[in-house]
Short mmCIF file of C-alpha atoms and ligand atoms in Angstrom, two decimals:
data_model
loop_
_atom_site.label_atom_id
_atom_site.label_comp_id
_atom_site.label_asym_id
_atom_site.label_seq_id
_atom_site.Cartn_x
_atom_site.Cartn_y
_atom_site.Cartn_z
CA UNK A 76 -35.30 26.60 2.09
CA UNK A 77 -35.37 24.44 5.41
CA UNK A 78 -33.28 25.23 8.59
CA UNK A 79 -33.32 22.61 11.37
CA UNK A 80 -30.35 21.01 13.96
CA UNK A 81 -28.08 24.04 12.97
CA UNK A 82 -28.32 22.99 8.68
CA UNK A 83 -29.67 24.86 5.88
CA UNK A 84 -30.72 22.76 3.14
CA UNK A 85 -31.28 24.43 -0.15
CA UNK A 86 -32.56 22.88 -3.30
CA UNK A 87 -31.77 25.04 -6.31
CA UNK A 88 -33.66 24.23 -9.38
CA UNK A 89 -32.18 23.71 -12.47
CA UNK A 90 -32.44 22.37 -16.01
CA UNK A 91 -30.29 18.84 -15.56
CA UNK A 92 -31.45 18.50 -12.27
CA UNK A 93 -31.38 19.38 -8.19
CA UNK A 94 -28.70 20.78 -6.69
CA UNK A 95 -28.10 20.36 -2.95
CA UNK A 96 -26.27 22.37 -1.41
CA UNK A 97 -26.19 21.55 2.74
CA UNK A 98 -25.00 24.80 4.44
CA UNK A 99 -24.62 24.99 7.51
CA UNK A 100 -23.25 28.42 9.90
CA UNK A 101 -22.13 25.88 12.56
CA UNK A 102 -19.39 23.29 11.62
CA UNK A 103 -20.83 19.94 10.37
CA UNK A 104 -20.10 16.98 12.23
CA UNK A 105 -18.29 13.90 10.34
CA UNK A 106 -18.32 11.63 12.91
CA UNK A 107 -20.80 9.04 11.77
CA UNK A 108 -19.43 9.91 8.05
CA UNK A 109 -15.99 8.03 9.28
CA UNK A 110 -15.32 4.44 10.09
CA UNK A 111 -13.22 5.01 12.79
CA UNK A 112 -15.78 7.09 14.13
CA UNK A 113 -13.50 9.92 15.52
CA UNK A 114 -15.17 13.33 16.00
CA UNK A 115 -14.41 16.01 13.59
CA UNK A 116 -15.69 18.78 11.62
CA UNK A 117 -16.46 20.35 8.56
CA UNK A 118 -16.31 23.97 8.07
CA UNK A 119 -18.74 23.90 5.16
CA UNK A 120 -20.18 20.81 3.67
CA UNK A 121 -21.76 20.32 0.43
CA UNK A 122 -23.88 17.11 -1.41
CA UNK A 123 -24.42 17.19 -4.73
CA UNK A 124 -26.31 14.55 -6.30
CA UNK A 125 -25.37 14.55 -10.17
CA UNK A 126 -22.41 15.86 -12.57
CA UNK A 127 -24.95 19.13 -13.14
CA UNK A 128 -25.54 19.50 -9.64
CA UNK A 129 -21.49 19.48 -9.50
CA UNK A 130 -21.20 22.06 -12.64
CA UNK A 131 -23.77 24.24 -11.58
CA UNK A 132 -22.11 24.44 -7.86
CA UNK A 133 -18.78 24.99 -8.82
CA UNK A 134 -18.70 28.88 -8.65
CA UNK A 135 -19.41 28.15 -4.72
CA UNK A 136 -16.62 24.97 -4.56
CA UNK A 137 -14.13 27.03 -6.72
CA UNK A 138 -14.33 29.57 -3.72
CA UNK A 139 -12.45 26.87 -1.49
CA UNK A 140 -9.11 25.46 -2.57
CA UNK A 141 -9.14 23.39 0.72
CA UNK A 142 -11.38 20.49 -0.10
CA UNK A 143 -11.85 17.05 -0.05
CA UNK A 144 -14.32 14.63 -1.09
CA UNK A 145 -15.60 12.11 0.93
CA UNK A 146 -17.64 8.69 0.41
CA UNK A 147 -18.07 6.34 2.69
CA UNK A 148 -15.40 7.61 5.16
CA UNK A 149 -13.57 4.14 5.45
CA UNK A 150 -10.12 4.92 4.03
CA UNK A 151 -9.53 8.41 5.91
CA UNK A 152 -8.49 9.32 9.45
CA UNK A 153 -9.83 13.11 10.43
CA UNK A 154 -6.94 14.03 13.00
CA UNK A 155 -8.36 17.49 13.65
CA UNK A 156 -11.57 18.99 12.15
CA UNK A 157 -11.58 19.85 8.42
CA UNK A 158 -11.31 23.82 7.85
CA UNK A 159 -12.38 23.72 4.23
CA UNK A 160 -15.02 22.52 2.33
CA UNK A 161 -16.50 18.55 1.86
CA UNK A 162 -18.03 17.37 -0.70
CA UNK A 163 -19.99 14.92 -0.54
CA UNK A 164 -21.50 13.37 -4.13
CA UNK A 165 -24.45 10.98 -4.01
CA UNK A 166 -24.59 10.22 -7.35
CA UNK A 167 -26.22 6.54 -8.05
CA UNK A 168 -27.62 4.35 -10.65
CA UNK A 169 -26.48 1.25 -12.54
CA UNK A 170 -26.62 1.32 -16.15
CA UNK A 171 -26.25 -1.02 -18.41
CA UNK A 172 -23.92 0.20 -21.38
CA UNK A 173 -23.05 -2.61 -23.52
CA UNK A 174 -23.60 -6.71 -23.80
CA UNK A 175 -22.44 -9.68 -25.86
CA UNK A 176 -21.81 -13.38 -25.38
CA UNK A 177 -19.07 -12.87 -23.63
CA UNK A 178 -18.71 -9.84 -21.86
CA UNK A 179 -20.90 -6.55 -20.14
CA UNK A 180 -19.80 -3.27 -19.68
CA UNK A 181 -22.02 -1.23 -16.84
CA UNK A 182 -21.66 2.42 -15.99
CA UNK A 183 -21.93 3.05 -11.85
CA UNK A 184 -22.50 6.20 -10.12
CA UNK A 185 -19.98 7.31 -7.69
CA UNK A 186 -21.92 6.88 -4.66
CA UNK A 187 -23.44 3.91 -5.19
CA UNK A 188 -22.08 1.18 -2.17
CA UNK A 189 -19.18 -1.30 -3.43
CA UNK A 190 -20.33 -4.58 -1.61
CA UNK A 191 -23.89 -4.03 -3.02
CA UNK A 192 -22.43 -3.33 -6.56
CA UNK A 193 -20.51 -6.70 -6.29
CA UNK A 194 -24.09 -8.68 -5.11
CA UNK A 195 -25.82 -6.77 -7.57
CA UNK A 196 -23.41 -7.84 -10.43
CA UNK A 197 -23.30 -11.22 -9.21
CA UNK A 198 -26.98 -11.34 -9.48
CA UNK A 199 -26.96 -10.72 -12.81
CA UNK A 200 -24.86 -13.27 -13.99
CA UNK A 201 -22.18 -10.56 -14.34
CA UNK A 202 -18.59 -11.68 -12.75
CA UNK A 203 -15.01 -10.73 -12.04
CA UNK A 204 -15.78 -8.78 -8.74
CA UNK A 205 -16.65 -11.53 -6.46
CA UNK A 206 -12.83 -11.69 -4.17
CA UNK A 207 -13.45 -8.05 -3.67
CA UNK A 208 -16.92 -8.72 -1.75
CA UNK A 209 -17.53 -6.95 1.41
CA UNK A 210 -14.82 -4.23 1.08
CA UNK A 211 -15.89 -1.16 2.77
CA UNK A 212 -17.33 2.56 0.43
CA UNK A 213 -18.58 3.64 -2.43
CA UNK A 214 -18.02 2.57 -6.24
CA UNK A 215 -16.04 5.83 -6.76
CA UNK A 216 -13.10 5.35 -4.11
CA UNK A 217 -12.49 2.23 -5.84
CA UNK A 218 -10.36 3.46 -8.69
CA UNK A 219 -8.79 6.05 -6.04
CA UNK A 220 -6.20 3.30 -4.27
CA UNK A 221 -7.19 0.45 -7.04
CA UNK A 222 -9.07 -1.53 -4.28
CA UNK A 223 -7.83 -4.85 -4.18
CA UNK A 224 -7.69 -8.63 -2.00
CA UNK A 225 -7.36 -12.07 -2.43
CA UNK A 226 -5.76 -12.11 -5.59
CA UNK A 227 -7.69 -9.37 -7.48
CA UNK A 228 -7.61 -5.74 -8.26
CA UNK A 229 -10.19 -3.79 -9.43
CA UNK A 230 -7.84 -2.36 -12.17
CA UNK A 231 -8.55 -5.31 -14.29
CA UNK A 232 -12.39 -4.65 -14.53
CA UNK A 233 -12.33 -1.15 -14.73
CA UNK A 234 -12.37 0.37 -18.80
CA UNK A 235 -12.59 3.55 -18.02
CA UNK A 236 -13.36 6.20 -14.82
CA UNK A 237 -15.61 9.55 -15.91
CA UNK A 238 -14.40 12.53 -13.05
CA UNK A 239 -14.36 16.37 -12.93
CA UNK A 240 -11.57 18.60 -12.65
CA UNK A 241 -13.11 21.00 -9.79
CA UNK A 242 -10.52 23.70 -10.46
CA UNK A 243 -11.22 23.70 -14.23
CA UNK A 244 -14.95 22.41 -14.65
CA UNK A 245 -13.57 20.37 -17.20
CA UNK A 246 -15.27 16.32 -17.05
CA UNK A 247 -12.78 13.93 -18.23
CA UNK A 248 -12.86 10.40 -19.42
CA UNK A 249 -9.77 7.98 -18.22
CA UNK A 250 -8.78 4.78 -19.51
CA UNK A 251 -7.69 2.06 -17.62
CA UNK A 252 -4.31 3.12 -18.66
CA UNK A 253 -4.50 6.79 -17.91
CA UNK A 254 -5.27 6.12 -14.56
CA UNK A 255 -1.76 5.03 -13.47
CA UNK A 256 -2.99 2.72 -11.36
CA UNK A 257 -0.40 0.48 -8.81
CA UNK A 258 -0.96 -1.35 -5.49
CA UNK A 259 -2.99 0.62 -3.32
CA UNK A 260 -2.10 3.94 -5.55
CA UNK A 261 -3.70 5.81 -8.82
CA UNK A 262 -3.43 9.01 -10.59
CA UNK A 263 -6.50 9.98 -8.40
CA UNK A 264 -4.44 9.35 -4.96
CA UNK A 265 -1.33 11.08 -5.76
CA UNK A 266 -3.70 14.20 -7.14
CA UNK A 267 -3.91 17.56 -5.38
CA UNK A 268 -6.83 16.16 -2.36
CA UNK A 269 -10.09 17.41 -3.45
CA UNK A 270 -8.96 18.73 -7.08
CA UNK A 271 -10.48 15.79 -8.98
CA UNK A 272 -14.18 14.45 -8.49
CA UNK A 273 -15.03 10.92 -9.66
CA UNK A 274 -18.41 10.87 -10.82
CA UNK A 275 -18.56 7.60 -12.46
CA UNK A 276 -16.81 3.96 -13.00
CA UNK A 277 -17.13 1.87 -16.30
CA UNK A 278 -16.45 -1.69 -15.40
CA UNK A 279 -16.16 -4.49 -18.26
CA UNK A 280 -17.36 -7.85 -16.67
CA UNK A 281 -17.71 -11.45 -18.05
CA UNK A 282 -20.23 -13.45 -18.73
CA UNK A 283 -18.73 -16.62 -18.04
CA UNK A 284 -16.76 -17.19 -14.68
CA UNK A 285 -13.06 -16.99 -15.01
CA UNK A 286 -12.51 -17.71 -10.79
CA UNK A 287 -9.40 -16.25 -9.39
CA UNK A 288 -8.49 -18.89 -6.53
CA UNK A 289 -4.65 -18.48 -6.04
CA UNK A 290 -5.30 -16.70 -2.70
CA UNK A 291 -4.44 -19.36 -0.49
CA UNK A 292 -6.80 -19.70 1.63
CA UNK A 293 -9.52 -20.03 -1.24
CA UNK A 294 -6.99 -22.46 -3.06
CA UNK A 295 -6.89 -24.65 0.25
CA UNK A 296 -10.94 -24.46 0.67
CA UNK A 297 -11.87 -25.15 -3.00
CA UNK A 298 -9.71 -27.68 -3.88
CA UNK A 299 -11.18 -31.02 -4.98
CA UNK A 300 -14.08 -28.73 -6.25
CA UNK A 301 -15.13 -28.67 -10.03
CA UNK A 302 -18.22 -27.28 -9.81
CA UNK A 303 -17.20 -24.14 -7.76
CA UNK A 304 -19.39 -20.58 -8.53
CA UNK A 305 -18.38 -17.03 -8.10
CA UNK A 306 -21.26 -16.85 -5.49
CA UNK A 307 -19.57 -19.63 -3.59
CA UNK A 308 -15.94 -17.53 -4.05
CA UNK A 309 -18.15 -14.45 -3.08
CA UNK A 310 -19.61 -16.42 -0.14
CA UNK A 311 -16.41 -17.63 1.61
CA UNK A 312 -14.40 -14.26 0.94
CA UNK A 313 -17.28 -12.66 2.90
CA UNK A 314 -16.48 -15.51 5.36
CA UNK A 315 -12.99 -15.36 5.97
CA UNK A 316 -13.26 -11.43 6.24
CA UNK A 317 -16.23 -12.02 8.78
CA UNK A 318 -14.13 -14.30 10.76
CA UNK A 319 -10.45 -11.61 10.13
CA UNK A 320 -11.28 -8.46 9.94
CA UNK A 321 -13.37 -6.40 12.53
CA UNK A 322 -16.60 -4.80 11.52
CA UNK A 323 -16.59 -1.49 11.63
CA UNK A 324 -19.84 -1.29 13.03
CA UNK A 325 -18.79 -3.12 16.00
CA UNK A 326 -14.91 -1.76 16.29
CA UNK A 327 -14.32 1.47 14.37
CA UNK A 328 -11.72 1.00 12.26
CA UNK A 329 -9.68 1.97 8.55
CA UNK A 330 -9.20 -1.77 7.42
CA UNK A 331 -5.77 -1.87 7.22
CA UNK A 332 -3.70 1.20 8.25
CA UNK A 333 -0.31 0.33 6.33
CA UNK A 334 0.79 -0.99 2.74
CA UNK A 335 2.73 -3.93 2.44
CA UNK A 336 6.21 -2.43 1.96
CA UNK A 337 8.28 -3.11 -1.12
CA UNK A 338 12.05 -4.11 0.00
CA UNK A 339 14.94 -4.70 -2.63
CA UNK A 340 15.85 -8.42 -2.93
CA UNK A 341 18.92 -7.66 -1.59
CA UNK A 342 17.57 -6.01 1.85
CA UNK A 343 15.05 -8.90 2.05
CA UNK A 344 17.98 -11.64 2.24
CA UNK A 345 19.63 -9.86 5.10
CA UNK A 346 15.94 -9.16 6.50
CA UNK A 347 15.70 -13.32 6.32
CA UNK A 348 18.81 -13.83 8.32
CA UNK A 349 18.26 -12.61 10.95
CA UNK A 350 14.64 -13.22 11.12
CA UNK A 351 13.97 -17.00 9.34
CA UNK A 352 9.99 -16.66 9.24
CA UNK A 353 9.71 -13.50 7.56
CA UNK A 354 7.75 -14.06 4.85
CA UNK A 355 8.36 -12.23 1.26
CA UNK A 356 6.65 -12.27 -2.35
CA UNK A 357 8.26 -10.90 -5.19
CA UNK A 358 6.88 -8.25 -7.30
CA UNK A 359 8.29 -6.64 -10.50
CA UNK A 360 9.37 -3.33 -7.89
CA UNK A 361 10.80 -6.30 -5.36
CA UNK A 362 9.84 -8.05 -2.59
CA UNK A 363 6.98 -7.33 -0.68
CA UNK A 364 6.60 -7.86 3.08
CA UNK A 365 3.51 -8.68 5.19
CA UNK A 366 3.10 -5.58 7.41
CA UNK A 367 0.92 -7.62 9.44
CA UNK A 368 3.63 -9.34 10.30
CA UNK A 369 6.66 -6.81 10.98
CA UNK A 370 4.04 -5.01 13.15
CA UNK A 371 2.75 -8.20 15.00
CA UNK A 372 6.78 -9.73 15.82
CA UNK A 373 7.39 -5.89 16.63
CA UNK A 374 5.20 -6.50 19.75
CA UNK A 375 2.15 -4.62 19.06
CA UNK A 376 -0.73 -6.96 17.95
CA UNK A 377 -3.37 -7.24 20.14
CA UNK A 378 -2.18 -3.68 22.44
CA UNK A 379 -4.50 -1.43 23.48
CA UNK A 380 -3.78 1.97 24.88
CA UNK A 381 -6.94 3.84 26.38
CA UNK A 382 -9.63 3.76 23.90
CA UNK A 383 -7.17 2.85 21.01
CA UNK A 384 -5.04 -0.41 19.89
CA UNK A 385 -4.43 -2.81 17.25
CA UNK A 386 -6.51 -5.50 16.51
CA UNK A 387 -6.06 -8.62 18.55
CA UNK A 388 -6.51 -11.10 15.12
CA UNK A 389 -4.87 -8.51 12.26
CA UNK A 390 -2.20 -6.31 13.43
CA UNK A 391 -2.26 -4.45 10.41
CA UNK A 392 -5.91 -2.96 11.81
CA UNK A 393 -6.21 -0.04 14.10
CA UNK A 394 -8.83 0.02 16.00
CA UNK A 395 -10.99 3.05 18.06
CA UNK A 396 -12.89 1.36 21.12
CA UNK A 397 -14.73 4.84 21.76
CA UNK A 398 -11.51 7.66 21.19
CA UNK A 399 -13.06 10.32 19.91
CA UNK A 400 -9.61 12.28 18.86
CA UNK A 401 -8.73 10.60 15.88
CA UNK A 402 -4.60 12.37 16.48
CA UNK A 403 -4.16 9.81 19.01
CA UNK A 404 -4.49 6.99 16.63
CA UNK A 405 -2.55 8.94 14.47
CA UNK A 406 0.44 9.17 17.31
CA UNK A 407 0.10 5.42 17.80
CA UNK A 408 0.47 4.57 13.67
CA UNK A 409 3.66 6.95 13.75
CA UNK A 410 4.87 5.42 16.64
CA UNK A 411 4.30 1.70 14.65
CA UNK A 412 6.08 3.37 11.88
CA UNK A 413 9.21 4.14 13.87
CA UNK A 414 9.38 0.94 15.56
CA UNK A 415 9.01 -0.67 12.69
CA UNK A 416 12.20 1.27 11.45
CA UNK A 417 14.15 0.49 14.23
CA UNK A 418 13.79 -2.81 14.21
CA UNK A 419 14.06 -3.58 10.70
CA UNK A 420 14.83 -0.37 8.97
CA UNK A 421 11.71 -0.70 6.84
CA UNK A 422 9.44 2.72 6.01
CA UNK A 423 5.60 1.75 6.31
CA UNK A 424 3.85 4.21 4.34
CA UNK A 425 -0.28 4.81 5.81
CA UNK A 426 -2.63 3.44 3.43
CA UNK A 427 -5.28 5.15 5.29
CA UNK A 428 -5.37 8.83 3.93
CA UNK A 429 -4.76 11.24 6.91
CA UNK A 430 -6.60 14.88 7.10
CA UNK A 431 -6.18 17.60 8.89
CA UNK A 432 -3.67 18.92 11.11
CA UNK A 433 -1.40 17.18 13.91
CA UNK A 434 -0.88 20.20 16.28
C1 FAD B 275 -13.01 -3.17 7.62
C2 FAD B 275 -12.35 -2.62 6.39
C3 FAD B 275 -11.79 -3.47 5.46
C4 FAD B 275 -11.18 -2.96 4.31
N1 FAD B 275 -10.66 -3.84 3.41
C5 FAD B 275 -10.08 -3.38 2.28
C6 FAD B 275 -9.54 -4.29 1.32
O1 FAD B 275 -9.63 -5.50 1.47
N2 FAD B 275 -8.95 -3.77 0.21
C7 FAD B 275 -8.88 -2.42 0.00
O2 FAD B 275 -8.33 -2.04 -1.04
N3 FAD B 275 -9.38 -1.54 0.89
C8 FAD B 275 -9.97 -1.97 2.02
N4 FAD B 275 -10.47 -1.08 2.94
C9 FAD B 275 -10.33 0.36 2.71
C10 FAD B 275 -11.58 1.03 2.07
O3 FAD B 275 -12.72 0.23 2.22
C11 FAD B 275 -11.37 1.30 0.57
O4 FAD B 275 -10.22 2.10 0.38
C12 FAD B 275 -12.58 2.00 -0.04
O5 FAD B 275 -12.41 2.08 -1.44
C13 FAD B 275 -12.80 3.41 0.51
O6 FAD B 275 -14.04 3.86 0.03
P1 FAD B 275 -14.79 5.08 0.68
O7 FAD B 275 -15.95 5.41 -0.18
O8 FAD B 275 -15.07 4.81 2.11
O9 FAD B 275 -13.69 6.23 0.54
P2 FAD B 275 -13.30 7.38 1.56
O10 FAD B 275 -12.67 6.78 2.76
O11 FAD B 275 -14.44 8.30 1.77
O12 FAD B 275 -12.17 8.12 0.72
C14 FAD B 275 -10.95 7.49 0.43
C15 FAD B 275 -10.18 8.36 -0.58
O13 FAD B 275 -10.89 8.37 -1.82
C16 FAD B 275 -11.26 9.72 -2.17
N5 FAD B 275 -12.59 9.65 -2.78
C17 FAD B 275 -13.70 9.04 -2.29
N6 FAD B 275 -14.71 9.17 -3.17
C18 FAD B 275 -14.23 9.86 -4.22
C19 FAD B 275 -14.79 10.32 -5.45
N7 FAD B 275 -16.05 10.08 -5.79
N8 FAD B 275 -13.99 11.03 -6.29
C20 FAD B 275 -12.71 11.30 -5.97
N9 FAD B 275 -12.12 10.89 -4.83
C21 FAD B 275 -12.87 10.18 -3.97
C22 FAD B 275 -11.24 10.50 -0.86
O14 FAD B 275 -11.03 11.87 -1.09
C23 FAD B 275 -10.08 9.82 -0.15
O15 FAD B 275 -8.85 10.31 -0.64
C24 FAD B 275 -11.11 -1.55 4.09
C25 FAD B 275 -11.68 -0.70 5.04
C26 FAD B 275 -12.30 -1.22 6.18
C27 FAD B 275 -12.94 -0.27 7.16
#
């Protein structure tokens, strides 16, 4: 056992493998654990590095019922620190389950990085996942809100998702279907936070490129094109997200902080009266609206307020220029959320998960 910087690291042997378990008496600071780099803290942290490690921890997690699990830290806002426990899995490898002609189906653990899984796969003559290229986090958040752009979910690549019920111990085994997922939603987003643990994602890839270019932007670009690649599609996604969305590295930031909202057809025609350019798409639940766009005609792209705004190029995007209270962009998305009301009595719901406590 080690002690140094206010942690306690302790490595506990045991058949299946190492468990990790980072103690620490003083809180543990999440700041560069979170994209929006806002200062917060965890009351006890823990990193487990394998479904044992997870098993043979759980008489110390099942002590805390207020938990969450973290990966990459680029879907969450902290708005105060955390007073429970964090877990936080680094569980990795790629394995290769199953191959023919056609198809491949690869196990990844939890904690391996999603833009690297999508290179990776690409490298191996393994596609589907190229439009989702250079999304932020780790391979097990992606099932959690069904991670999705220009024109593809992951849904349709995942066969099944392997977790662990933390209050129960029991590991379960979810098929694409169980997993309920929707836009931006899953059975693992509207769970109790920090009940369910995913430790690994089955995806089923093919072997030959089926491209997904109805995005139109990668319509516009590859048209004329018969010889197009999914590196190329990979390539020029990367591109236009280089050239639209900030890096968080640069500007901390959540990617965007607000679904598209879901109107009736019937709200959207009045919605188009009175404003002509409001753009719509219909979706079995309705029509969907560009929050982007309510939130940019609503007066707010570009704003900055202190150490806080919204992005100059994507309104959608909040953005921390050096803020370390993460409650104050958390007062700016509500007040977004009203406005957007007001003006046209449509509810944006946060696609960013919020934690902790607004007092
Ligand atoms: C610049 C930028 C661009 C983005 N663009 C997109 C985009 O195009 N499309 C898109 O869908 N998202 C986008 N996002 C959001 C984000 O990248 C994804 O939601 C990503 O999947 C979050 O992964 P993460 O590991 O950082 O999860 P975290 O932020 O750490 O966690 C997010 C949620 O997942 C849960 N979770 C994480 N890991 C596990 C696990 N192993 N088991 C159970 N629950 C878990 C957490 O408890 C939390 O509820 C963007 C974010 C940024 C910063």
């Amino acid at each position: 056992m080690c002690c140094s910087g206010g942690w306690c690291r302790i490595a506990l042997k045991i058949n299946e493998g190492d468990v990790f378990l980072s103690i620490t008496s003083e809180q543990v600071d999440l700041s560069p654990l979170n994209t929006f780099k806002v200062a917060a803290k965890a009351k006890y942290f823990l990193i487990v590095d394998s479904l044992a490690a997870i098993r043979s921890a759980l008489p110390v997690i099942q002590q805390h019922n207020h938990r969450l699990v973290l990966g990459g830290g680029s879907n969450i806002l902290f708005i105060s620190d955390f007073d429970g426990l964090v877990i936080y899995p680094q569980i990795k490898g790629i394995d290769l389950l199953h191959q023919d002609d056609n198809r491949v189906r690869i196990s990844v653990g939890a904690s391996e990085n999603w833009h690297q899984l999508v290179l990776t796969c690409l490298k191996n003559g393994w596609y589907g996942l190229e439009n989702l290229a250079l999304i932020p986090g780790s391979v097990g958040a992606s099932p959690v809100q069904n991670i999705g752009a220009y024109g593809v979910e992951v849904k349709s690549f995942i066969h099944q998702v392997e977790f662990i019920d933390l209050d129960s111990g029991e590991v379960k085994l979810f098929a694409k279907g169980d997993c309920q997922f929707g836009y931006r939603d899953s059975f693992f987003k509207r769970a109790t936070p920090g009940r369910y643990l995913i430790t690994r994602v089955e995806f089923e890839l093919q072997k030959k490129p089926d491209l997904c270019l109805s995005y139109q932007p990668l319509k516009t670009f590859f048209a004329g094109l018969s010889d197009v690649t999914p590196t190329m599609v990979m390539e020029r996604v990367c591109q236009i997200r280089r050239e639209k969305l900030p890096d968080p590295d640069d500007i901390a930031n959540a990617g965007s902080f607000f679904k598209n909202p879901v109107v009736s057809e019937s709200q959207f025609e009045r919605l188009k009266q009175e404003y002509p350019q409001m753009v719509g798409y219909a979706t079995a639940s309705g029509v969907k609206l560009a929050a982007g766009w309510l939130i940019e005609h609503a007066g707010f792209k570009g704003m900055t307020e202190g150490d806080i705004g919204v992005h100059k190029h994507q309104a959608l995007v909040l953005v921390n220029y050096g803020e370390p209270k993460g409650r104050k962009i958390w007062h700016l998305a509500k007040r977004i959320q009203r406005a957007i009301q007001e003006k046209y009595h449509v509810q944006l719901e946060a696609e960013v998960r919020v934690i902790g406590h607004d007092q």
